[in-house]
Amino acid sequence: MAEEEEYGTALIAELYKPPALLPIAQLKDALLYTIETYPVTIIVGETGSGKTTQIPQYLHKAGWTADGSVIAVTQQPRRVAATTVAARVAEEVGCQLGQDVGYSIRFEDVSSAATRIKFLTDGLLLREMLVDPLLKRYSVIMIDEAHERSLSSDILLGLLKKVLRKRPELRVVVSSATLDAKDFLDFFCPVDGEKINGKSKEEYGRIISIEGRMHPVDINYLIEPVSDYVERAVETVMDIHNNEPDGDVLLFLPGREDIDDAIDMIADRITDLAPGTQRLQPLPLYAGLPSDQQLYVFQAAPENTRKAIVSTNIAEASVTIENIVHVIDCGYVKLRAYDPTTGIERLATVPVSKASATQRAGRAGRTKPGKCYRLYTEAAYNAFSDSTPPEIQRSNLAPTILQLMNLGIPNIVRFDYFSNPPSELVVRAMDMLFSLGAISPEAKLTKPLGTRMAELPLSPMLAKALLNAQTFGCLYEMLHIAALLTLSGTAFIAHDGNLKQLDKVKRKFAVEEGDHITLLNVYEAFITTGRKDAQWCRSNFLNYKAMQKAVSVRNQLARHLEKLGISVSSDLSAQRAGGIFSLSPSERIRRCLTTGFFAHAARMKPDGTFQTANGETTLWAHPTSVLFHRKADWVIYDEIMESKGKVFVREVTKIEMDWLVEYAPEYYRVKQR
DNA sequence: GAGCACTGC
C-alpha cells in the first residue's frame, strides 16, 4: 500500500459521464471484434471519448481475463492519471480498488493477485519487463496517449513489437488523439509482401476512430506579426473581457516568468474596468506552483467573474479545465534540447508545432463552441512543423540505452525505434556509458557494474557513485545524497516568494565543501527533527512533501541495493579504521562522487566562473549553490543546463584534480591530448 | 552575479 502521503493530486478535472452515454459505447462490438481478430488496434479518439476507462472493461467482460491474465493500461506517463482513472473504473466495475481493478505506480502498488485490469505508468511497465520480458501475465496491453511521444512510451512500442513476434496471442492497443494513427499501424505491421506469425499487413492491424465530443472552434490569426507576445496577449485578454459574453479565458505562455508578468499586467488593468461590470480574475498555472494554488484554476469563479487562466503547456494535454471558451495561443513553448557535442541541456523557447496549436485551440471547444486567438499570422502557422520532435530525438539517451541493454537488446543501433534517435545522441550516450565502465569496448553491458547501474532508478553517473559508496565507507551517506539529488532542487521552498529569507535559512545547512555535503546535512536534520515536526520544516523553508519523497526514494534505493547483494545495514558496522577510513568522511564522500561524476568536472577561474575540463565552455554556479559566493578550484557538479545564454551548474562540490586522474585515468588521458 | 517546460523508475 501507499508508503507515503500522495502529493500533487491537485490537477484532476474531467467531467464524469455515464458510461452508456459515451461515444465509445456504440463502438463496443466493433472494438471487441477488431481486438479479437488483429494483434494490433490503433484507437483514434479525443480525450473524453471514454477509451481509457471503457475499453479495459469491455475486454474484461468479454473474457480476456478469464484465464487469470491481466489487462495492462499505461494511462499517460502520469501518476495522478493512473490513480484517478483506476478509481473510476473500480467504481464502475463495482469492486474495491486493488481487487479486480488496481494500479501500480512508483512507491504505490495497489494491485493484488485478484487484479485483472491494471493501470500503471509506462516507466513501471518497462521495469516489469526486466522480470518478465515477454509480459506473459498480460493478455492485452494498452498504450494510452502514445502520440505524446514520451521517451518511455516510444521505447515500449519498440519492445512490444518484438514481444508480439514471440506471443501471437498478445493484443496491443495503442491510443492516440491525433491523426498519426497510420504511422503507429505501419510501425507494427509487416511490410507489403511479408508476414509476421503468418499474418500479412492486412491481417495484422486496424485503426478505429471514436467520435470526440468537440464543439467547433473559430480560429483567428494576426494580420501582422507582433514582437512582444506577452503585451499582445494581455491586450487580447482585456479585449475578450470587454467585448465577449461569458466564458473563461485560457492563455498559453511558454514559462513562469512570462506568466507572472502577464498576471501582473492584467491585475493592473483590472482597476480600469468600469464599476458594476463583470469582474476578471487572473490565475497562473504551471507545474512549479504549489498545489493549493493550482486548485484555484479548477474552482468555479465567484459570481459575475470571468477567469483568465495563464498557463504553461501543462494545460495543453496534462490537465483539463472545464468551461474554457476563449483560448489565446502565443505560439511558443519551452522545450528541452540536448546538445550531444557538449552534453549540455537547454530549455529553449521555440515555436509550437501545428499539432500543438491544434490541441491548444481544442481546449476552447469542450463545453460549447469556442474561439481561439493565435498571436501569429497564418503564414507563421503554415511554417510550423507538423508535430513536436519526440523526446527520444532531443534527450540524453544514456539512461535509456543502459536500460535497453539490460533488457537484452543485443544491438542498440539496430533496435526498432518508432523514431530513430540521431546517431550523435546514441554515440554520446555509448561514450558516456563506456567511460563509466557500464559497457565494454565491444559495447556489451559489463557485469556486475553495468547491470547493477541499470537496475537502479538513478542517472548512470549517480548510480555509479552509489555503487562505489561501500568501497569508500560512505554508503549510508551516499543514499541520503542520492535521494535528495533526485528531488532536483525542490527540497527548499520559499514562502510568499521570500527568496532573501530562504537564502539566509539555507546558510544554516551550508558547508564549505559544496552542495552535496550540504544536502547530507539537510537530510539528516530532516530525519532527526523535521520528520515529526512540520512546523520546523516550515521555519527552515524545507518542502515537507518533497522531503518525504526523498525518504521514500532512499528506502527504495536501499531495497534495490540489498537485492543486488550490497548490504546497506552492515555498512554501519563496518570496520572503520585504517586505509580509506584515515580520510575524513567528507573527503571519502567527495572522492566517491568523483568516481561517478568525473565527466562533470570544472575549474574555477579568478573571476568566479568555471571552465570545463576541456576548456571549451564557461559555466556559472547556479545562484542556489553554496559555491555561488565561495572560492574553489576543481569541482564536480550534478546537473548542467543552459538558460538565457548562460550555462549553469547545480549541486556543485569541491574536489581535487588528482582524484580525476586517479578514478578516471582513461577519460582524462584522452581529454588532455 | 540570478532562476525550472513537462513527466517518471
PDB file of N, CA, C and O in Angstrom, chain A residues 65-130:
ATOM      1  N   THR A  65      -9.691 -11.827 -19.566  1.00  0.00           N
ATOM      2  CA  THR A  65      -9.003 -12.068 -18.289  1.00  0.00           C
ATOM      3  C   THR A  65      -9.451 -13.382 -17.668  1.00  0.00           C
ATOM      4  O   THR A  65      -9.078 -13.706 -16.550  1.00  0.00           O
ATOM      5  N   ALA A  66     -10.266 -14.135 -18.404  1.00  0.00           N
ATOM      6  CA  ALA A  66     -10.892 -15.339 -17.827  1.00  0.00           C
ATOM      7  C   ALA A  66      -9.864 -16.375 -17.365  1.00  0.00           C
ATOM      8  O   ALA A  66     -10.078 -17.083 -16.393  1.00  0.00           O
ATOM      9  N   ASP A  67      -8.732 -16.440 -18.065  1.00  0.00           N
ATOM     10  CA  ASP A  67      -7.716 -17.434 -17.685  1.00  0.00           C
ATOM     11  C   ASP A  67      -6.755 -16.909 -16.622  1.00  0.00           C
ATOM     12  O   ASP A  67      -5.715 -17.500 -16.376  1.00  0.00           O
ATOM     13  N   GLY A  68      -7.104 -15.777 -16.015  1.00  0.00           N
ATOM     14  CA  GLY A  68      -6.227 -15.210 -14.989  1.00  0.00           C
ATOM     15  C   GLY A  68      -5.267 -14.171 -15.535  1.00  0.00           C
ATOM     16  O   GLY A  68      -4.489 -13.590 -14.787  1.00  0.00           O
ATOM     17  N   SER A  69      -5.334 -13.919 -16.842  1.00  0.00           N
ATOM     18  CA  SER A  69      -4.477 -12.891 -17.420  1.00  0.00           C
ATOM     19  C   SER A  69      -4.917 -11.496 -16.976  1.00  0.00           C
ATOM     20  O   SER A  69      -6.022 -11.311 -16.486  1.00  0.00           O
ATOM     21  N   VAL A  70      -4.042 -10.548 -17.208  1.00  0.00           N
ATOM     22  CA  VAL A  70      -4.291  -9.175 -16.785  1.00  0.00           C
ATOM     23  C   VAL A  70      -4.300  -8.260 -18.000  1.00  0.00           C
ATOM     24  O   VAL A  70      -3.594  -8.518 -18.981  1.00  0.00           O
ATOM     25  N   ILE A  71      -5.138  -7.234 -17.960  1.00  0.00           N
ATOM     26  CA  ILE A  71      -5.130  -6.183 -18.971  1.00  0.00           C
ATOM     27  C   ILE A  71      -4.341  -5.011 -18.402  1.00  0.00           C
ATOM     28  O   ILE A  71      -4.695  -4.496 -17.339  1.00  0.00           O
ATOM     29  N   ALA A  72      -3.294  -4.620 -19.097  1.00  0.00           N
ATOM     30  CA  ALA A  72      -2.478  -3.504 -18.620  1.00  0.00           C
ATOM     31  C   ALA A  72      -2.819  -2.246 -19.400  1.00  0.00           C
ATOM     32  O   ALA A  72      -2.986  -2.293 -20.620  1.00  0.00           O
ATOM     33  N   VAL A  73      -2.951  -1.147 -18.711  1.00  0.00           N
ATOM     34  CA  VAL A  73      -3.176   0.135 -19.370  1.00  0.00           C
ATOM     35  C   VAL A  73      -2.148   1.124 -18.844  1.00  0.00           C
ATOM     36  O   VAL A  73      -2.112   1.411 -17.656  1.00  0.00           O
ATOM     37  N   THR A  74      -1.282   1.583 -19.739  1.00  0.00           N
ATOM     38  CA  THR A  74      -0.377   2.643 -19.294  1.00  0.00           C
ATOM     39  C   THR A  74      -1.074   3.953 -19.605  1.00  0.00           C
ATOM     40  O   THR A  74      -1.076   4.429 -20.713  1.00  0.00           O
ATOM     41  N   GLN A  75      -1.727   4.476 -18.597  1.00  0.00           N
ATOM     42  CA  GLN A  75      -2.548   5.665 -18.743  1.00  0.00           C
ATOM     43  C   GLN A  75      -1.652   6.882 -18.701  1.00  0.00           C
ATOM     44  O   GLN A  75      -1.307   7.378 -17.639  1.00  0.00           O
ATOM     45  N   GLN A  76      -1.252   7.367 -19.816  1.00  0.00           N
ATOM     46  CA  GLN A  76      -0.370   8.539 -19.893  1.00  0.00           C
ATOM     47  C   GLN A  76       0.779   8.359 -18.896  1.00  0.00           C
ATOM     48  O   GLN A  76       0.630   7.672 -17.927  1.00  0.00           O
ATOM     49  N   PRO A  77       1.898   8.991 -19.130  1.00  0.00           N
ATOM     50  CA  PRO A  77       3.014   8.794 -18.193  1.00  0.00           C
ATOM     51  C   PRO A  77       2.819   9.598 -16.921  1.00  0.00           C
ATOM     52  O   PRO A  77       3.684  10.324 -16.512  1.00  0.00           O
ATOM     53  N   ARG A  78       1.688   9.495 -16.311  1.00  0.00           N
ATOM     54  CA  ARG A  78       1.450  10.335 -15.140  1.00  0.00           C
ATOM     55  C   ARG A  78       0.862   9.542 -13.990  1.00  0.00           C
ATOM     56  O   ARG A  78      -0.087   8.791 -14.157  1.00  0.00           O
ATOM     57  N   ARG A  79       1.396   9.781 -12.831  1.00  0.00           N
ATOM     58  CA  ARG A  79       0.965   9.073 -11.633  1.00  0.00           C
ATOM     59  C   ARG A  79      -0.480   9.392 -11.290  1.00  0.00           C
ATOM     60  O   ARG A  79      -1.284   8.502 -11.021  1.00  0.00           O
ATOM     61  N   VAL A  80      -0.803  10.677 -11.305  1.00  0.00           N
ATOM     62  CA  VAL A  80      -2.139  11.085 -10.892  1.00  0.00           C
ATOM     63  C   VAL A  80      -3.196  10.475 -11.807  1.00  0.00           C
ATOM     64  O   VAL A  80      -4.230   9.983 -11.365  1.00  0.00           O
ATOM     65  N   ALA A  81      -2.903  10.472 -13.114  1.00  0.00           N
ATOM     66  CA  ALA A  81      -3.851   9.920 -14.074  1.00  0.00           C
ATOM     67  C   ALA A  81      -4.100   8.444 -13.795  1.00  0.00           C
ATOM     68  O   ALA A  81      -5.239   7.986 -13.800  1.00  0.00           O
ATOM     69  N   ALA A  82      -3.047   7.688 -13.512  1.00  0.00           N
ATOM     70  CA  ALA A  82      -3.196   6.256 -13.271  1.00  0.00           C
ATOM     71  C   ALA A  82      -4.091   6.002 -12.053  1.00  0.00           C
ATOM     72  O   ALA A  82      -4.953   5.122 -12.078  1.00  0.00           O
ATOM     73  N   THR A  83      -3.915   6.783 -11.008  1.00  0.00           N
ATOM     74  CA  THR A  83      -4.687   6.535  -9.787  1.00  0.00           C
ATOM     75  C   THR A  83      -6.148   6.947  -9.950  1.00  0.00           C
ATOM     76  O   THR A  83      -7.044   6.217  -9.555  1.00  0.00           O
ATOM     77  N   THR A  84      -6.397   8.107 -10.558  1.00  0.00           N
ATOM     78  CA  THR A  84      -7.778   8.573 -10.655  1.00  0.00           C
ATOM     79  C   THR A  84      -8.588   7.732 -11.638  1.00  0.00           C
ATOM     80  O   THR A  84      -9.739   7.405 -11.362  1.00  0.00           O
ATOM     81  N   VAL A  85      -7.966   7.353 -12.756  1.00  0.00           N
ATOM     82  CA  VAL A  85      -8.697   6.526 -13.711  1.00  0.00           C
ATOM     83  C   VAL A  85      -8.984   5.161 -13.109  1.00  0.00           C
ATOM     84  O   VAL A  85     -10.081   4.622 -13.245  1.00  0.00           O
ATOM     85  N   ALA A  86      -8.025   4.605 -12.403  1.00  0.00           N
ATOM     86  CA  ALA A  86      -8.241   3.299 -11.768  1.00  0.00           C
ATOM     87  C   ALA A  86      -9.393   3.385 -10.776  1.00  0.00           C
ATOM     88  O   ALA A  86     -10.245   2.492 -10.721  1.00  0.00           O
ATOM     89  N   ALA A  87      -9.452   4.462 -10.022  1.00  0.00           N
ATOM     90  CA  ALA A  87     -10.514   4.619  -9.028  1.00  0.00           C
ATOM     91  C   ALA A  87     -11.874   4.668  -9.708  1.00  0.00           C
ATOM     92  O   ALA A  87     -12.840   4.045  -9.251  1.00  0.00           O
ATOM     93  N   ARG A  88     -11.951   5.379 -10.822  1.00  0.00           N
ATOM     94  CA  ARG A  88     -13.238   5.483 -11.502  1.00  0.00           C
ATOM     95  C   ARG A  88     -13.671   4.139 -12.080  1.00  0.00           C
ATOM     96  O   ARG A  88     -14.825   3.733 -11.973  1.00  0.00           O
ATOM     97  N   VAL A  89     -12.715   3.429 -12.693  1.00  0.00           N
ATOM     98  CA  VAL A  89     -13.057   2.141 -13.287  1.00  0.00           C
ATOM     99  C   VAL A  89     -13.454   1.142 -12.199  1.00  0.00           C
ATOM    100  O   VAL A  89     -14.405   0.372 -12.363  1.00  0.00           O
ATOM    101  N   ALA A  90     -12.774   1.177 -11.060  1.00  0.00           N
ATOM    102  CA  ALA A  90     -13.142   0.284  -9.952  1.00  0.00           C
ATOM    103  C   ALA A  90     -14.579   0.557  -9.537  1.00  0.00           C
ATOM    104  O   ALA A  90     -15.351  -0.367  -9.269  1.00  0.00           O
ATOM    105  N   GLU A  91     -14.941   1.808  -9.511  1.00  0.00           N
ATOM    106  CA  GLU A  91     -16.299   2.172  -9.122  1.00  0.00           C
ATOM    107  C   GLU A  91     -17.308   1.630 -10.138  1.00  0.00           C
ATOM    108  O   GLU A  91     -18.337   1.067  -9.767  1.00  0.00           O
ATOM    109  N   GLU A  92     -16.973   1.787 -11.432  1.00  0.00           N
ATOM    110  CA  GLU A  92     -17.892   1.301 -12.461  1.00  0.00           C
ATOM    111  C   GLU A  92     -18.018  -0.219 -12.443  1.00  0.00           C
ATOM    112  O   GLU A  92     -19.087  -0.769 -12.663  1.00  0.00           O
ATOM    113  N   VAL A  93     -16.894  -0.884 -12.174  1.00  0.00           N
ATOM    114  CA  VAL A  93     -16.915  -2.343 -12.117  1.00  0.00           C
ATOM    115  C   VAL A  93     -17.604  -2.797 -10.826  1.00  0.00           C
ATOM    116  O   VAL A  93     -18.165  -3.887 -10.745  1.00  0.00           O
ATOM    117  N   GLY A  94     -17.578  -1.952  -9.829  1.00  0.00           N
ATOM    118  CA  GLY A  94     -18.190  -2.279  -8.550  1.00  0.00           C
ATOM    119  C   GLY A  94     -17.278  -3.093  -7.654  1.00  0.00           C
ATOM    120  O   GLY A  94     -17.713  -4.011  -6.960  1.00  0.00           O
ATOM    121  N   CYS A  95     -15.990  -2.776  -7.701  1.00  0.00           N
ATOM    122  CA  CYS A  95     -15.070  -3.504  -6.816  1.00  0.00           C
ATOM    123  C   CYS A  95     -14.247  -2.512  -6.014  1.00  0.00           C
ATOM    124  O   CYS A  95     -14.231  -1.314  -6.297  1.00  0.00           O
ATOM    125  N   GLN A  96     -13.577  -3.049  -5.016  1.00  0.00           N
ATOM    126  CA  GLN A  96     -12.693  -2.210  -4.242  1.00  0.00           C
ATOM    127  C   GLN A  96     -11.392  -2.018  -5.030  1.00  0.00           C
ATOM    128  O   GLN A  96     -10.919  -2.964  -5.678  1.00  0.00           O
ATOM    129  N   LEU A  97     -10.853  -0.833  -4.967  1.00  0.00           N
ATOM    130  CA  LEU A  97      -9.595  -0.561  -5.668  1.00  0.00           C
ATOM    131  C   LEU A  97      -8.515  -1.504  -5.134  1.00  0.00           C
ATOM    132  O   LEU A  97      -8.366  -1.657  -3.920  1.00  0.00           O
ATOM    133  N   GLY A  98      -7.812  -2.147  -6.063  1.00  0.00           N
ATOM    134  CA  GLY A  98      -6.800  -3.112  -5.637  1.00  0.00           C
ATOM    135  C   GLY A  98      -7.282  -4.541  -5.786  1.00  0.00           C
ATOM    136  O   GLY A  98      -6.496  -5.475  -5.711  1.00  0.00           O
ATOM    137  N   GLN A  99      -8.599  -4.712  -5.989  1.00  0.00           N
ATOM    138  CA  GLN A  99      -9.119  -6.054  -6.264  1.00  0.00           C
ATOM    139  C   GLN A  99      -9.144  -6.271  -7.790  1.00  0.00           C
ATOM    140  O   GLN A  99      -8.087  -6.254  -8.387  1.00  0.00           O
ATOM    141  N   ASP A 100     -10.306  -6.393  -8.409  1.00  0.00           N
ATOM    142  CA  ASP A 100     -10.364  -6.605  -9.857  1.00  0.00           C
ATOM    143  C   ASP A 100      -9.650  -5.496 -10.619  1.00  0.00           C
ATOM    144  O   ASP A 100      -9.037  -5.721 -11.653  1.00  0.00           O
ATOM    145  N   VAL A 101      -9.776  -4.297 -10.123  1.00  0.00           N
ATOM    146  CA  VAL A 101      -9.149  -3.143 -10.771  1.00  0.00           C
ATOM    147  C   VAL A 101      -8.117  -2.540  -9.814  1.00  0.00           C
ATOM    148  O   VAL A 101      -8.434  -2.298  -8.641  1.00  0.00           O
ATOM    149  N   GLY A 102      -6.922  -2.331 -10.315  1.00  0.00           N
ATOM    150  CA  GLY A 102      -5.890  -1.764  -9.452  1.00  0.00           C
ATOM    151  C   GLY A 102      -4.952  -0.869 -10.227  1.00  0.00           C
ATOM    152  O   GLY A 102      -5.128  -0.652 -11.431  1.00  0.00           O
ATOM    153  N   TYR A 103      -3.996  -0.330  -9.542  1.00  0.00           N
ATOM    154  CA  TYR A 103      -2.984   0.458 -10.232  1.00  0.00           C
ATOM    155  C   TYR A 103      -1.637   0.246  -9.577  1.00  0.00           C
ATOM    156  O   TYR A 103      -1.542  -0.228  -8.434  1.00  0.00           O
ATOM    157  N   SER A 104      -0.621   0.580 -10.318  1.00  0.00           N
ATOM    158  CA  SER A 104       0.724   0.442  -9.806  1.00  0.00           C
ATOM    159  C   SER A 104       1.557   1.610 -10.302  1.00  0.00           C
ATOM    160  O   SER A 104       1.670   1.830 -11.507  1.00  0.00           O
ATOM    161  N   ILE A 105       2.048   2.392  -9.367  1.00  0.00           N
ATOM    162  CA  ILE A 105       2.945   3.484  -9.707  1.00  0.00           C
ATOM    163  C   ILE A 105       4.108   3.416  -8.732  1.00  0.00           C
ATOM    164  O   ILE A 105       4.046   2.670  -7.753  1.00  0.00           O
ATOM    165  N   ARG A 106       5.146   4.168  -8.972  1.00  0.00           N
ATOM    166  CA  ARG A 106       6.302   4.093  -8.085  1.00  0.00           C
ATOM    167  C   ARG A 106       5.873   4.378  -6.644  1.00  0.00           C
ATOM    168  O   ARG A 106       5.121   5.314  -6.398  1.00  0.00           O
ATOM    169  N   PHE A 107       6.339   3.601  -5.726  1.00  0.00           N
ATOM    170  CA  PHE A 107       6.045   3.698  -4.291  1.00  0.00           C
ATOM    171  C   PHE A 107       4.633   3.268  -3.928  1.00  0.00           C
ATOM    172  O   PHE A 107       4.260   3.322  -2.769  1.00  0.00           O
ATOM    173  N   GLU A 108       3.825   2.898  -4.898  1.00  0.00           N
ATOM    174  CA  GLU A 108       2.439   2.609  -4.586  1.00  0.00           C
ATOM    175  C   GLU A 108       1.903   1.512  -5.477  1.00  0.00           C
ATOM    176  O   GLU A 108       1.589   1.765  -6.637  1.00  0.00           O
ATOM    177  N   ASP A 109       1.808   0.312  -4.926  1.00  0.00           N
ATOM    178  CA  ASP A 109       1.246  -0.793  -5.700  1.00  0.00           C
ATOM    179  C   ASP A 109      -0.090  -1.174  -5.098  1.00  0.00           C
ATOM    180  O   ASP A 109      -0.153  -1.866  -4.097  1.00  0.00           O
ATOM    181  N   VAL A 110      -1.162  -0.674  -5.693  1.00  0.00           N
ATOM    182  CA  VAL A 110      -2.496  -1.004  -5.213  1.00  0.00           C
ATOM    183  C   VAL A 110      -3.091  -2.025  -6.186  1.00  0.00           C
ATOM    184  O   VAL A 110      -3.999  -1.740  -6.953  1.00  0.00           O
ATOM    185  N   SER A 111      -2.487  -3.202  -6.188  1.00  0.00           N
ATOM    186  CA  SER A 111      -2.993  -4.293  -7.006  1.00  0.00           C
ATOM    187  C   SER A 111      -2.758  -5.575  -6.222  1.00  0.00           C
ATOM    188  O   SER A 111      -2.010  -5.583  -5.245  1.00  0.00           O
ATOM    189  N   SER A 112      -3.417  -6.647  -6.631  1.00  0.00           N
ATOM    190  CA  SER A 112      -3.299  -7.905  -5.902  1.00  0.00           C
ATOM    191  C   SER A 112      -3.369  -9.052  -6.888  1.00  0.00           C
ATOM    192  O   SER A 112      -3.506  -8.837  -8.103  1.00  0.00           O
ATOM    193  N   ALA A 113      -3.326 -10.270  -6.375  1.00  0.00           N
ATOM    194  CA  ALA A 113      -3.443 -11.438  -7.248  1.00  0.00           C
ATOM    195  C   ALA A 113      -4.785 -11.439  -7.967  1.00  0.00           C
ATOM    196  O   ALA A 113      -4.930 -12.019  -9.032  1.00  0.00           O
ATOM    197  N   ALA A 114      -5.758 -10.746  -7.392  1.00  0.00           N
ATOM    198  CA  ALA A 114      -7.100 -10.725  -7.992  1.00  0.00           C
ATOM    199  C   ALA A 114      -7.213  -9.700  -9.110  1.00  0.00           C
ATOM    200  O   ALA A 114      -8.186  -9.694  -9.854  1.00  0.00           O
ATOM    201  N   THR A 115      -6.223  -8.820  -9.238  1.00  0.00           N
ATOM    202  CA  THR A 115      -6.343  -7.707 -10.174  1.00  0.00           C
ATOM    203  C   THR A 115      -6.341  -8.191 -11.631  1.00  0.00           C
ATOM    204  O   THR A 115      -5.454  -8.928 -12.047  1.00  0.00           O
ATOM    205  N   ARG A 116      -7.335  -7.763 -12.380  1.00  0.00           N
ATOM    206  CA  ARG A 116      -7.465  -8.142 -13.787  1.00  0.00           C
ATOM    207  C   ARG A 116      -7.280  -6.944 -14.708  1.00  0.00           C
ATOM    208  O   ARG A 116      -6.942  -7.087 -15.874  1.00  0.00           O
ATOM    209  N   ILE A 117      -7.586  -5.753 -14.222  1.00  0.00           N
ATOM    210  CA  ILE A 117      -7.327  -4.543 -15.007  1.00  0.00           C
ATOM    211  C   ILE A 117      -6.346  -3.704 -14.209  1.00  0.00           C
ATOM    212  O   ILE A 117      -6.641  -3.309 -13.075  1.00  0.00           O
ATOM    213  N   LYS A 118      -5.183  -3.476 -14.785  1.00  0.00           N
ATOM    214  CA  LYS A 118      -4.160  -2.765 -14.028  1.00  0.00           C
ATOM    215  C   LYS A 118      -3.700  -1.514 -14.777  1.00  0.00           C
ATOM    216  O   LYS A 118      -3.266  -1.603 -15.928  1.00  0.00           O
ATOM    217  N   PHE A 119      -3.826  -0.374 -14.119  1.00  0.00           N
ATOM    218  CA  PHE A 119      -3.330   0.877 -14.668  1.00  0.00           C
ATOM    219  C   PHE A 119      -1.941   1.120 -14.109  1.00  0.00           C
ATOM    220  O   PHE A 119      -1.719   0.970 -12.909  1.00  0.00           O
ATOM    221  N   LEU A 120      -1.024   1.463 -14.974  1.00  0.00           N
ATOM    222  CA  LEU A 120       0.324   1.715 -14.483  1.00  0.00           C
ATOM    223  C   LEU A 120       1.036   2.714 -15.386  1.00  0.00           C
ATOM    224  O   LEU A 120       0.571   3.001 -16.486  1.00  0.00           O
ATOM    225  N   THR A 121       2.129   3.269 -14.890  1.00  0.00           N
ATOM    226  CA  THR A 121       2.898   4.203 -15.713  1.00  0.00           C
ATOM    227  C   THR A 121       3.768   3.397 -16.686  1.00  0.00           C
ATOM    228  O   THR A 121       4.141   2.264 -16.399  1.00  0.00           O
ATOM    229  N   ASP A 122       4.081   3.999 -17.825  1.00  0.00           N
ATOM    230  CA  ASP A 122       4.851   3.219 -18.805  1.00  0.00           C
ATOM    231  C   ASP A 122       6.262   2.907 -18.304  1.00  0.00           C
ATOM    232  O   ASP A 122       6.821   1.862 -18.640  1.00  0.00           O
ATOM    233  N   GLY A 123       6.802   3.802 -17.475  1.00  0.00           N
ATOM    234  CA  GLY A 123       8.112   3.536 -16.891  1.00  0.00           C
ATOM    235  C   GLY A 123       8.121   2.277 -16.044  1.00  0.00           C
ATOM    236  O   GLY A 123       9.091   1.513 -16.034  1.00  0.00           O
ATOM    237  N   LEU A 124       7.042   2.052 -15.333  1.00  0.00           N
ATOM    238  CA  LEU A 124       6.955   0.879 -14.474  1.00  0.00           C
ATOM    239  C   LEU A 124       6.770  -0.393 -15.296  1.00  0.00           C
ATOM    240  O   LEU A 124       7.333  -1.442 -14.972  1.00  0.00           O
ATOM    241  N   LEU A 125       6.007  -0.296 -16.382  1.00  0.00           N
ATOM    242  CA  LEU A 125       5.838  -1.461 -17.258  1.00  0.00           C
ATOM    243  C   LEU A 125       7.189  -1.859 -17.860  1.00  0.00           C
ATOM    244  O   LEU A 125       7.510  -3.040 -17.978  1.00  0.00           O
ATOM    245  N   LEU A 126       7.992  -0.849 -18.196  1.00  0.00           N
ATOM    246  CA  LEU A 126       9.345  -1.126 -18.687  1.00  0.00           C
ATOM    247  C   LEU A 126      10.154  -1.886 -17.645  1.00  0.00           C
ATOM    248  O   LEU A 126      10.862  -2.837 -17.964  1.00  0.00           O
ATOM    249  N   ARG A 127      10.039  -1.455 -16.388  1.00  0.00           N
ATOM    250  CA  ARG A 127      10.756  -2.139 -15.304  1.00  0.00           C
ATOM    251  C   ARG A 127      10.269  -3.575 -15.147  1.00  0.00           C
ATOM    252  O   ARG A 127      11.044  -4.468 -14.847  1.00  0.00           O
ATOM    253  N   GLU A 128       8.970  -3.793 -15.362  1.00  0.00           N
ATOM    254  CA  GLU A 128       8.424  -5.150 -15.236  1.00  0.00           C
ATOM    255  C   GLU A 128       9.032  -6.080 -16.268  1.00  0.00           C
ATOM    256  O   GLU A 128       9.153  -7.279 -16.040  1.00  0.00           O
ATOM    257  N   MET A 129       9.430  -5.524 -17.403  1.00  0.00           N
ATOM    258  CA  MET A 129       9.993  -6.359 -18.461  1.00  0.00           C
ATOM    259  C   MET A 129      11.325  -6.968 -18.060  1.00  0.00           C
ATOM    260  O   MET A 129      11.769  -7.950 -18.653  1.00  0.00           O
ATOM    261  N   LEU A 130      11.974  -6.383 -17.051  1.00  0.00           N
ATOM    262  CA  LEU A 130      13.226  -6.966 -16.564  1.00  0.00           C
ATOM    263  C   LEU A 130      12.960  -8.328 -15.946  1.00  0.00           C
ATOM    264  O   LEU A 130      13.760  -9.256 -16.068  1.00  0.00           O
TER     265      LEU A 130
END
